[in-house]
């Protein structure tokens, strides 16, 4: 018996058993009453909620489908245009009586799958292949029947469907194409999202490729330049514009922090960084890569003709009702220009300091630093460790109408009206050093310097601190005490370091455990030895991996902050021949908690895992 036959309503008992498997025109096979009855039988809704759904379900469906004109429903209506019974019921925002948790569309769909004897899947877009989704079935068929291919191997195409009893179209497709089909149930929202994003992107890519032809522009030094007419240019450009927009929206939806567009010999790879980890997303024909890069350059106001030098630009856009800043960087590599787009979400970049991961001691100390009238505060850590978030959140915390805050950045990460922001432009000699030489005439109270890179910038920062200004900046060192040695190496005299620096923090980002699939275990003896912990029973948490976290066991990130306070004892030890071992000893004696110790505390508090600590802190 085929998978399709196994999953027919009559194959096993079901509270939603139907007399026929043929879909009535313009509606789902499942009804609101069917799903409400199932939820009631499984104690997911109360008697009152059940009656309310029966009474108000049709009116709610009409409201959700208000884009359709009553009495004028077209003959070949796509299921993608109609809200599903599960969506209609969850739109009431009901709570499950036993748990008081919100009844979600995914939970309802999973229950329907159990009743229908089908497998349920929470579709993870990052694990799908573009060609599998878009090449197996026509887009019109997919939208009409709300189905999407998610896998194809060993002659079997796995298709996610939104209605378990919409079987006849799948059987017709199976016979027409001569393929074997396995059906899996997914929520209507998941299926529709994949159809819109994948088919929209692929359609734009194929149309652009058709317009531009198959000639590669990356791997040959001698190119045949074919002049195109105005109509051809506008047509192909429109498809590239659509492809880039689909790509950006897809990245926003997946909570990506970076988009990588990398040219290869025959194709261009697109990767997203999500929670610090890169995922392969799409590959597009190599001849489309220059057009995509040119579109991004135009949006970020870069020189489209310049392909030999790295360039940096920015794009401001909107998604889901909020502004998003994109920082665009291009770099010439072997097969063309590589583009990296960093995504800055204001809700992530500008957070309250007590919500980014500080422990109590470190939070109180750092809060006292940023409220000092003058001095230098340094934030250290590698690229991608969250330094920008810490600095912007700090400035937002102390920003008031009575304070003049000026930032000097390369480039400006996020445009904020509360600050006076200056962007470094080396091409016209606007550098950190040249700006800082004149910035004190602007009567600042607080200065934020994007990065201290050389002696001149460091000297200007010191002079600003000596003249009564609070200076925040970043430095690239592995931990807080090492920053003292770095400043000495740059050429700042020891007595100026001890008299101007108020505090230094070193930070890292740890992935946090997914709350939906976490489980408890005991730390092994080997793990305790590795972390330098006393041998006793420590109970820690890990994530098994689930649909919510895409099988990784992690969702989101939190910070750890090593805070070094410049006490009198520490200042006395800073000389031109500073013994860093002595600095470490004094810092520890004065209460500094190391990054490793802070990470272990996050482990014991149930926020992260042993593996993540090893990965981040070594």
PDB file of N, CA, C and O in Angstrom, residues 12-78:
ATOM      1  N   UNK A  12      -7.663   4.310   9.202  1.00  0.00           N
ATOM      2  CA  UNK A  12      -7.680   4.008  10.624  1.00  0.00           C
ATOM      3  C   UNK A  12      -8.720   4.905  11.282  1.00  0.00           C
ATOM      4  O   UNK A  12      -9.127   5.919  10.721  1.00  0.00           O
ATOM      5  N   UNK A  13      -9.177   4.529  12.498  1.00  0.00           N
ATOM      6  CA  UNK A  13     -10.206   5.321  13.152  1.00  0.00           C
ATOM      7  C   UNK A  13      -9.759   6.756  13.345  1.00  0.00           C
ATOM      8  O   UNK A  13      -8.616   7.027  13.675  1.00  0.00           O
ATOM      9  N   UNK A  14     -10.659   7.695  13.137  1.00  0.00           N
ATOM     10  CA  UNK A  14     -10.356   9.100  13.307  1.00  0.00           C
ATOM     11  C   UNK A  14     -11.623   9.848  13.669  1.00  0.00           C
ATOM     12  O   UNK A  14     -12.681   9.590  13.108  1.00  0.00           O
ATOM     13  N   UNK A  15     -11.543  10.790  14.625  1.00  0.00           N
ATOM     14  CA  UNK A  15     -12.725  11.570  14.970  1.00  0.00           C
ATOM     15  C   UNK A  15     -13.143  12.505  13.853  1.00  0.00           C
ATOM     16  O   UNK A  15     -14.182  13.139  13.941  1.00  0.00           O
ATOM     17  N   UNK A  16     -12.325  12.606  12.786  1.00  0.00           N
ATOM     18  CA  UNK A  16     -12.657  13.496  11.668  1.00  0.00           C
ATOM     19  C   UNK A  16     -12.863  12.700  10.386  1.00  0.00           C
ATOM     20  O   UNK A  16     -12.595  13.153   9.296  1.00  0.00           O
ATOM     21  N   UNK A  17     -13.317  11.479  10.516  1.00  0.00           N
ATOM     22  CA  UNK A  17     -13.495  10.590   9.378  1.00  0.00           C
ATOM     23  C   UNK A  17     -14.539  11.174   8.422  1.00  0.00           C
ATOM     24  O   UNK A  17     -15.596  11.632   8.851  1.00  0.00           O
ATOM     25  N   UNK A  18     -14.247  11.156   7.128  1.00  0.00           N
ATOM     26  CA  UNK A  18     -15.150  11.729   6.138  1.00  0.00           C
ATOM     27  C   UNK A  18     -15.684  10.634   5.214  1.00  0.00           C
ATOM     28  O   UNK A  18     -15.048   9.606   5.009  1.00  0.00           O
ATOM     29  N   UNK A  19     -16.827  10.902   4.600  1.00  0.00           N
ATOM     30  CA  UNK A  19     -17.423   9.920   3.701  1.00  0.00           C
ATOM     31  C   UNK A  19     -16.756   9.924   2.332  1.00  0.00           C
ATOM     32  O   UNK A  19     -16.848   8.972   1.590  1.00  0.00           O
ATOM     33  N   UNK A  20     -16.087  11.003   2.006  1.00  0.00           N
ATOM     34  CA  UNK A  20     -15.463  11.117   0.684  1.00  0.00           C
ATOM     35  C   UNK A  20     -14.115  11.765   0.820  1.00  0.00           C
ATOM     36  O   UNK A  20     -13.850  12.480   1.779  1.00  0.00           O
ATOM     37  N   UNK A  21     -13.213  11.500  -0.142  1.00  0.00           N
ATOM     38  CA  UNK A  21     -11.898  12.134  -0.104  1.00  0.00           C
ATOM     39  C   UNK A  21     -11.794  13.216  -1.162  1.00  0.00           C
ATOM     40  O   UNK A  21     -10.725  13.738  -1.411  1.00  0.00           O
ATOM     41  N   UNK A  22     -12.903  13.560  -1.824  1.00  0.00           N
ATOM     42  CA  UNK A  22     -12.844  14.610  -2.840  1.00  0.00           C
ATOM     43  C   UNK A  22     -13.111  15.967  -2.194  1.00  0.00           C
ATOM     44  O   UNK A  22     -14.043  16.115  -1.417  1.00  0.00           O
ATOM     45  N   UNK A  23     -12.269  16.949  -2.523  1.00  0.00           N
ATOM     46  CA  UNK A  23     -12.394  18.265  -1.911  1.00  0.00           C
ATOM     47  C   UNK A  23     -13.568  19.028  -2.517  1.00  0.00           C
ATOM     48  O   UNK A  23     -13.660  19.146  -3.734  1.00  0.00           O
ATOM     49  N   UNK A  24     -14.479  19.534  -1.712  1.00  0.00           N
ATOM     50  CA  UNK A  24     -15.530  20.398  -2.254  1.00  0.00           C
ATOM     51  C   UNK A  24     -14.880  21.632  -2.875  1.00  0.00           C
ATOM     52  O   UNK A  24     -13.798  22.045  -2.461  1.00  0.00           O
ATOM     53  N   UNK A  25     -15.484  22.256  -3.848  1.00  0.00           N
ATOM     54  CA  UNK A  25     -14.865  23.415  -4.491  1.00  0.00           C
ATOM     55  C   UNK A  25     -14.713  24.568  -3.518  1.00  0.00           C
ATOM     56  O   UNK A  25     -15.605  24.863  -2.738  1.00  0.00           O
ATOM     57  N   UNK A  26     -13.541  25.218  -3.595  1.00  0.00           N
ATOM     58  CA  UNK A  26     -13.309  26.470  -2.892  1.00  0.00           C
ATOM     59  C   UNK A  26     -13.369  26.355  -1.364  1.00  0.00           C
ATOM     60  O   UNK A  26     -13.732  27.299  -0.675  1.00  0.00           O
ATOM     61  N   UNK A  27     -13.052  25.203  -0.799  1.00  0.00           N
ATOM     62  CA  UNK A  27     -13.009  25.113   0.666  1.00  0.00           C
ATOM     63  C   UNK A  27     -12.111  23.948   1.089  1.00  0.00           C
ATOM     64  O   UNK A  27     -11.799  23.053   0.315  1.00  0.00           O
ATOM     65  N   UNK A  28     -11.717  23.974   2.352  1.00  0.00           N
ATOM     66  CA  UNK A  28     -10.924  22.884   2.921  1.00  0.00           C
ATOM     67  C   UNK A  28     -11.832  21.688   3.177  1.00  0.00           C
ATOM     68  O   UNK A  28     -13.022  21.833   3.472  1.00  0.00           O
ATOM     69  N   UNK A  29     -11.246  20.484   3.073  1.00  0.00           N
ATOM     70  CA  UNK A  29     -12.011  19.276   3.390  1.00  0.00           C
ATOM     71  C   UNK A  29     -12.391  19.278   4.863  1.00  0.00           C
ATOM     72  O   UNK A  29     -13.505  18.941   5.245  1.00  0.00           O
ATOM     73  N   UNK A  30     -11.440  19.664   5.708  1.00  0.00           N
ATOM     74  CA  UNK A  30     -11.725  19.778   7.140  1.00  0.00           C
ATOM     75  C   UNK A  30     -12.572  21.022   7.390  1.00  0.00           C
ATOM     76  O   UNK A  30     -12.355  22.056   6.771  1.00  0.00           O
ATOM     77  N   UNK A  31     -13.495  20.935   8.309  1.00  0.00           N
ATOM     78  CA  UNK A  31     -14.300  22.093   8.663  1.00  0.00           C
ATOM     79  C   UNK A  31     -13.917  22.602  10.043  1.00  0.00           C
ATOM     80  O   UNK A  31     -13.239  21.910  10.817  1.00  0.00           O
ATOM     81  N   UNK A  32     -14.357  23.802  10.353  1.00  0.00           N
ATOM     82  CA  UNK A  32     -14.112  24.363  11.683  1.00  0.00           C
ATOM     83  C   UNK A  32     -14.737  23.469  12.745  1.00  0.00           C
ATOM     84  O   UNK A  32     -14.150  23.233  13.812  1.00  0.00           O
ATOM     85  N   UNK A  33     -15.925  22.933  12.443  1.00  0.00           N
ATOM     86  CA  UNK A  33     -16.617  22.065  13.409  1.00  0.00           C
ATOM     87  C   UNK A  33     -15.812  20.798  13.665  1.00  0.00           C
ATOM     88  O   UNK A  33     -15.712  20.332  14.805  1.00  0.00           O
ATOM     89  N   UNK A  34     -15.221  20.212  12.599  1.00  0.00           N
ATOM     90  CA  UNK A  34     -14.388  19.013  12.758  1.00  0.00           C
ATOM     91  C   UNK A  34     -13.255  19.254  13.741  1.00  0.00           C
ATOM     92  O   UNK A  34     -13.020  18.473  14.671  1.00  0.00           O
ATOM     93  N   UNK A  35     -12.532  20.337  13.509  1.00  0.00           N
ATOM     94  CA  UNK A  35     -11.345  20.622  14.327  1.00  0.00           C
ATOM     95  C   UNK A  35     -11.752  20.986  15.754  1.00  0.00           C
ATOM     96  O   UNK A  35     -11.111  20.562  16.720  1.00  0.00           O
ATOM     97  N   UNK A  36     -12.826  21.771  15.901  1.00  0.00           N
ATOM     98  CA  UNK A  36     -13.302  22.132  17.239  1.00  0.00           C
ATOM     99  C   UNK A  36     -13.700  20.883  18.019  1.00  0.00           C
ATOM    100  O   UNK A  36     -13.402  20.753  19.218  1.00  0.00           O
ATOM    101  N   UNK A  37     -14.362  19.938  17.345  1.00  0.00           N
ATOM    102  CA  UNK A  37     -14.766  18.701  18.005  1.00  0.00           C
ATOM    103  C   UNK A  37     -13.558  17.897  18.467  1.00  0.00           C
ATOM    104  O   UNK A  37     -13.535  17.356  19.583  1.00  0.00           O
ATOM    105  N   UNK A  38     -12.534  17.830  17.614  1.00  0.00           N
ATOM    106  CA  UNK A  38     -11.309  17.123  17.981  1.00  0.00           C
ATOM    107  C   UNK A  38     -10.649  17.767  19.201  1.00  0.00           C
ATOM    108  O   UNK A  38     -10.246  17.080  20.150  1.00  0.00           O
ATOM    109  N   UNK A  39     -10.527  19.085  19.188  1.00  0.00           N
ATOM    110  CA  UNK A  39      -9.915  19.796  20.303  1.00  0.00           C
ATOM    111  C   UNK A  39     -10.697  19.581  21.596  1.00  0.00           C
ATOM    112  O   UNK A  39     -10.122  19.427  22.679  1.00  0.00           O
ATOM    113  N   UNK A  40     -12.002  19.557  21.484  1.00  0.00           N
ATOM    114  CA  UNK A  40     -12.849  19.350  22.659  1.00  0.00           C
ATOM    115  C   UNK A  40     -12.674  17.939  23.204  1.00  0.00           C
ATOM    116  O   UNK A  40     -12.547  17.735  24.427  1.00  0.00           O
ATOM    117  N   UNK A  41     -12.635  16.940  22.309  1.00  0.00           N
ATOM    118  CA  UNK A  41     -12.455  15.551  22.739  1.00  0.00           C
ATOM    119  C   UNK A  41     -11.093  15.337  23.407  1.00  0.00           C
ATOM    120  O   UNK A  41     -10.977  14.527  24.333  1.00  0.00           O
ATOM    121  N   UNK A  42     -10.081  16.051  22.935  1.00  0.00           N
ATOM    122  CA  UNK A  42      -8.734  15.899  23.498  1.00  0.00           C
ATOM    123  C   UNK A  42      -8.464  16.891  24.643  1.00  0.00           C
ATOM    124  O   UNK A  42      -7.308  17.078  25.024  1.00  0.00           O
ATOM    125  N   UNK A  43      -9.486  17.556  25.129  1.00  0.00           N
ATOM    126  CA  UNK A  43      -9.393  18.470  26.283  1.00  0.00           C
ATOM    127  C   UNK A  43      -8.466  19.651  26.034  1.00  0.00           C
ATOM    128  O   UNK A  43      -7.853  20.176  26.967  1.00  0.00           O
ATOM    129  N   UNK A  44      -8.382  20.078  24.781  1.00  0.00           N
ATOM    130  CA  UNK A  44      -7.585  21.262  24.474  1.00  0.00           C
ATOM    131  C   UNK A  44      -8.408  22.543  24.590  1.00  0.00           C
ATOM    132  O   UNK A  44      -7.846  23.628  24.686  1.00  0.00           O
ATOM    133  N   UNK A  45      -9.745  22.386  24.563  1.00  0.00           N
ATOM    134  CA  UNK A  45     -10.625  23.532  24.772  1.00  0.00           C
ATOM    135  C   UNK A  45     -11.739  23.115  25.726  1.00  0.00           C
ATOM    136  O   UNK A  45     -12.084  21.931  25.824  1.00  0.00           O
ATOM    137  N   UNK A  46     -12.288  24.090  26.410  1.00  0.00           N
ATOM    138  CA  UNK A  46     -13.362  23.823  27.374  1.00  0.00           C
ATOM    139  C   UNK A  46     -14.715  23.743  26.670  1.00  0.00           C
ATOM    140  O   UNK A  46     -14.835  24.039  25.469  1.00  0.00           O
ATOM    141  N   UNK A  47     -15.759  23.384  27.430  1.00  0.00           N
ATOM    142  CA  UNK A  47     -17.109  23.335  26.879  1.00  0.00           C
ATOM    143  C   UNK A  47     -17.529  24.708  26.357  1.00  0.00           C
ATOM    144  O   UNK A  47     -18.113  24.824  25.272  1.00  0.00           O
ATOM    145  N   UNK A  48     -17.218  25.752  27.143  1.00  0.00           N
ATOM    146  CA  UNK A  48     -17.595  27.111  26.754  1.00  0.00           C
ATOM    147  C   UNK A  48     -16.859  27.538  25.479  1.00  0.00           C
ATOM    148  O   UNK A  48     -17.452  28.164  24.581  1.00  0.00           O
ATOM    149  N   UNK A  49     -15.568  27.205  25.402  1.00  0.00           N
ATOM    150  CA  UNK A  49     -14.792  27.559  24.213  1.00  0.00           C
ATOM    151  C   UNK A  49     -15.317  26.818  22.983  1.00  0.00           C
ATOM    152  O   UNK A  49     -15.398  27.382  21.884  1.00  0.00           O
ATOM    153  N   UNK A  50     -15.691  25.567  23.168  1.00  0.00           N
ATOM    154  CA  UNK A  50     -16.234  24.756  22.066  1.00  0.00           C
ATOM    155  C   UNK A  50     -17.517  25.386  21.532  1.00  0.00           C
ATOM    156  O   UNK A  50     -17.683  25.559  20.310  1.00  0.00           O
ATOM    157  N   UNK A  51     -18.426  25.762  22.425  1.00  0.00           N
ATOM    158  CA  UNK A  51     -19.683  26.377  22.005  1.00  0.00           C
ATOM    159  C   UNK A  51     -19.436  27.718  21.316  1.00  0.00           C
ATOM    160  O   UNK A  51     -20.090  28.064  20.322  1.00  0.00           O
ATOM    161  N   UNK A  52     -18.472  28.473  21.830  1.00  0.00           N
ATOM    162  CA  UNK A  52     -18.158  29.768  21.239  1.00  0.00           C
ATOM    163  C   UNK A  52     -17.651  29.597  19.808  1.00  0.00           C
ATOM    164  O   UNK A  52     -18.017  30.356  18.906  1.00  0.00           O
ATOM    165  N   UNK A  53     -16.807  28.585  19.579  1.00  0.00           N
ATOM    166  CA  UNK A  53     -16.277  28.347  18.234  1.00  0.00           C
ATOM    167  C   UNK A  53     -17.411  27.961  17.274  1.00  0.00           C
ATOM    168  O   UNK A  53     -17.477  28.443  16.142  1.00  0.00           O
ATOM    169  N   UNK A  54     -18.333  27.091  17.749  1.00  0.00           N
ATOM    170  CA  UNK A  54     -19.453  26.689  16.898  1.00  0.00           C
ATOM    171  C   UNK A  54     -20.324  27.885  16.533  1.00  0.00           C
ATOM    172  O   UNK A  54     -20.828  27.979  15.398  1.00  0.00           O
ATOM    173  N   UNK A  55     -20.503  28.802  17.478  1.00  0.00           N
ATOM    174  CA  UNK A  55     -21.378  29.942  17.248  1.00  0.00           C
ATOM    175  C   UNK A  55     -20.711  31.031  16.399  1.00  0.00           C
ATOM    176  O   UNK A  55     -21.372  31.670  15.568  1.00  0.00           O
ATOM    177  N   UNK A  56     -19.415  31.237  16.617  1.00  0.00           N
ATOM    178  CA  UNK A  56     -18.753  32.369  15.983  1.00  0.00           C
ATOM    179  C   UNK A  56     -17.756  31.985  14.900  1.00  0.00           C
ATOM    180  O   UNK A  56     -17.134  32.844  14.271  1.00  0.00           O
ATOM    181  N   UNK A  57     -17.583  30.688  14.672  1.00  0.00           N
ATOM    182  CA  UNK A  57     -16.558  30.231  13.730  1.00  0.00           C
ATOM    183  C   UNK A  57     -16.749  30.743  12.315  1.00  0.00           C
ATOM    184  O   UNK A  57     -15.812  31.236  11.679  1.00  0.00           O
ATOM    185  N   UNK A  58     -17.992  30.648  11.793  1.00  0.00           N
ATOM    186  CA  UNK A  58     -18.242  31.084  10.418  1.00  0.00           C
ATOM    187  C   UNK A  58     -18.020  32.590  10.251  1.00  0.00           C
ATOM    188  O   UNK A  58     -17.472  33.052   9.236  1.00  0.00           O
ATOM    189  N   UNK A  59     -18.450  33.361  11.264  1.00  0.00           N
ATOM    190  CA  UNK A  59     -18.255  34.810  11.197  1.00  0.00           C
ATOM    191  C   UNK A  59     -16.775  35.170  11.248  1.00  0.00           C
ATOM    192  O   UNK A  59     -16.314  36.073  10.539  1.00  0.00           O
ATOM    193  N   UNK A  60     -16.016  34.421  12.061  1.00  0.00           N
ATOM    194  CA  UNK A  60     -14.576  34.664  12.146  1.00  0.00           C
ATOM    195  C   UNK A  60     -13.903  34.316  10.831  1.00  0.00           C
ATOM    196  O   UNK A  60     -12.999  35.021  10.372  1.00  0.00           O
ATOM    197  N   UNK A  61     -14.355  33.234  10.197  1.00  0.00           N
ATOM    198  CA  UNK A  61     -13.794  32.838   8.897  1.00  0.00           C
ATOM    199  C   UNK A  61     -14.066  33.918   7.856  1.00  0.00           C
ATOM    200  O   UNK A  61     -13.186  34.267   7.062  1.00  0.00           O
ATOM    201  N   UNK A  62     -15.263  34.467   7.878  1.00  0.00           N
ATOM    202  CA  UNK A  62     -15.605  35.528   6.925  1.00  0.00           C
ATOM    203  C   UNK A  62     -14.742  36.760   7.147  1.00  0.00           C
ATOM    204  O   UNK A  62     -14.328  37.428   6.193  1.00  0.00           O
ATOM    205  N   UNK A  63     -14.456  37.048   8.409  1.00  0.00           N
ATOM    206  CA  UNK A  63     -13.615  38.217   8.716  1.00  0.00           C
ATOM    207  C   UNK A  63     -12.183  37.996   8.227  1.00  0.00           C
ATOM    208  O   UNK A  63     -11.582  38.889   7.620  1.00  0.00           O
ATOM    209  N   UNK A  64     -11.638  36.808   8.469  1.00  0.00           N
ATOM    210  CA  UNK A  64     -10.261  36.519   8.042  1.00  0.00           C
ATOM    211  C   UNK A  64     -10.152  36.449   6.518  1.00  0.00           C
ATOM    212  O   UNK A  64      -9.102  36.728   5.959  1.00  0.00           O
ATOM    213  N   UNK A  65     -11.246  36.049   5.870  1.00  0.00           N
ATOM    214  CA  UNK A  65     -11.246  35.959   4.410  1.00  0.00           C
ATOM    215  C   UNK A  65     -11.933  37.164   3.783  1.00  0.00           C
ATOM    216  O   UNK A  65     -12.524  37.074   2.706  1.00  0.00           O
ATOM    217  N   UNK A  66     -11.836  38.294   4.441  1.00  0.00           N
ATOM    218  CA  UNK A  66     -12.552  39.487   3.990  1.00  0.00           C
ATOM    219  C   UNK A  66     -12.049  40.017   2.657  1.00  0.00           C
ATOM    220  O   UNK A  66     -12.686  40.863   2.038  1.00  0.00           O
ATOM    221  N   UNK A  67     -10.896  39.546   2.188  1.00  0.00           N
ATOM    222  CA  UNK A  67     -10.395  39.986   0.887  1.00  0.00           C
ATOM    223  C   UNK A  67     -11.233  39.422  -0.256  1.00  0.00           C
ATOM    224  O   UNK A  67     -11.100  39.850  -1.397  1.00  0.00           O
ATOM    225  N   UNK A  68     -12.089  38.412   0.049  1.00  0.00           N
ATOM    226  CA  UNK A  68     -12.969  37.838  -0.963  1.00  0.00           C
ATOM    227  C   UNK A  68     -14.320  38.543  -0.916  1.00  0.00           C
ATOM    228  O   UNK A  68     -14.898  38.734   0.153  1.00  0.00           O
ATOM    229  N   UNK A  69     -14.822  38.953  -2.053  1.00  0.00           N
ATOM    230  CA  UNK A  69     -16.113  39.635  -2.104  1.00  0.00           C
ATOM    231  C   UNK A  69     -17.235  38.602  -1.967  1.00  0.00           C
ATOM    232  O   UNK A  69     -17.297  37.636  -2.721  1.00  0.00           O
ATOM    233  N   UNK A  70     -18.100  38.820  -0.977  1.00  0.00           N
ATOM    234  CA  UNK A  70     -19.190  37.888  -0.734  1.00  0.00           C
ATOM    235  C   UNK A  70     -20.076  37.768  -1.967  1.00  0.00           C
ATOM    236  O   UNK A  70     -20.449  38.749  -2.597  1.00  0.00           O
ATOM    237  N   UNK A  71     -20.395  36.533  -2.304  1.00  0.00           N
ATOM    238  CA  UNK A  71     -21.265  36.296  -3.451  1.00  0.00           C
ATOM    239  C   UNK A  71     -20.550  36.308  -4.774  1.00  0.00           C
ATOM    240  O   UNK A  71     -21.149  36.042  -5.808  1.00  0.00           O
ATOM    241  N   UNK A  72     -19.246  36.622  -4.777  1.00  0.00           N
ATOM    242  CA  UNK A  72     -18.499  36.704  -6.025  1.00  0.00           C
ATOM    243  C   UNK A  72     -17.215  35.882  -5.941  1.00  0.00           C
ATOM    244  O   UNK A  72     -16.170  36.278  -6.403  1.00  0.00           O
ATOM    245  N   UNK A  73     -17.311  34.744  -5.266  1.00  0.00           N
ATOM    246  CA  UNK A  73     -16.143  33.873  -5.126  1.00  0.00           C
ATOM    247  C   UNK A  73     -15.837  33.245  -6.477  1.00  0.00           C
ATOM    248  O   UNK A  73     -16.710  32.637  -7.101  1.00  0.00           O
ATOM    249  N   UNK A  74     -14.602  33.403  -6.919  1.00  0.00           N
ATOM    250  CA  UNK A  74     -14.263  32.895  -8.245  1.00  0.00           C
ATOM    251  C   UNK A  74     -14.256  31.367  -8.261  1.00  0.00           C
ATOM    252  O   UNK A  74     -14.097  30.718  -7.235  1.00  0.00           O
ATOM    253  N   UNK A  75     -14.392  30.822  -9.436  1.00  0.00           N
ATOM    254  CA  UNK A  75     -14.584  29.376  -9.579  1.00  0.00           C
ATOM    255  C   UNK A  75     -13.365  28.592  -9.112  1.00  0.00           C
ATOM    256  O   UNK A  75     -13.491  27.598  -8.405  1.00  0.00           O
ATOM    257  N   UNK A  76     -12.191  29.009  -9.527  1.00  0.00           N
ATOM    258  CA  UNK A  76     -10.965  28.275  -9.206  1.00  0.00           C
ATOM    259  C   UNK A  76     -10.203  28.963  -8.073  1.00  0.00           C
ATOM    260  O   UNK A  76      -9.066  29.400  -8.238  1.00  0.00           O
ATOM    261  N   UNK A  77     -10.831  29.064  -6.943  1.00  0.00           N
ATOM    262  CA  UNK A  77     -10.204  29.714  -5.789  1.00  0.00           C
ATOM    263  C   UNK A  77      -9.069  28.846  -5.246  1.00  0.00           C
ATOM    264  O   UNK A  77      -9.217  27.636  -5.089  1.00  0.00           O
ATOM    265  N   UNK A  78      -7.913  29.461  -4.970  1.00  0.00           N
ATOM    266  CA  UNK A  78      -6.791  28.732  -4.388  1.00  0.00           C
ATOM    267  C   UNK A  78      -7.022  28.565  -2.884  1.00  0.00           C
ATOM    268  O   UNK A  78      -7.490  29.487  -2.217  1.00  0.00           O
TER     269      UNK A  78
END
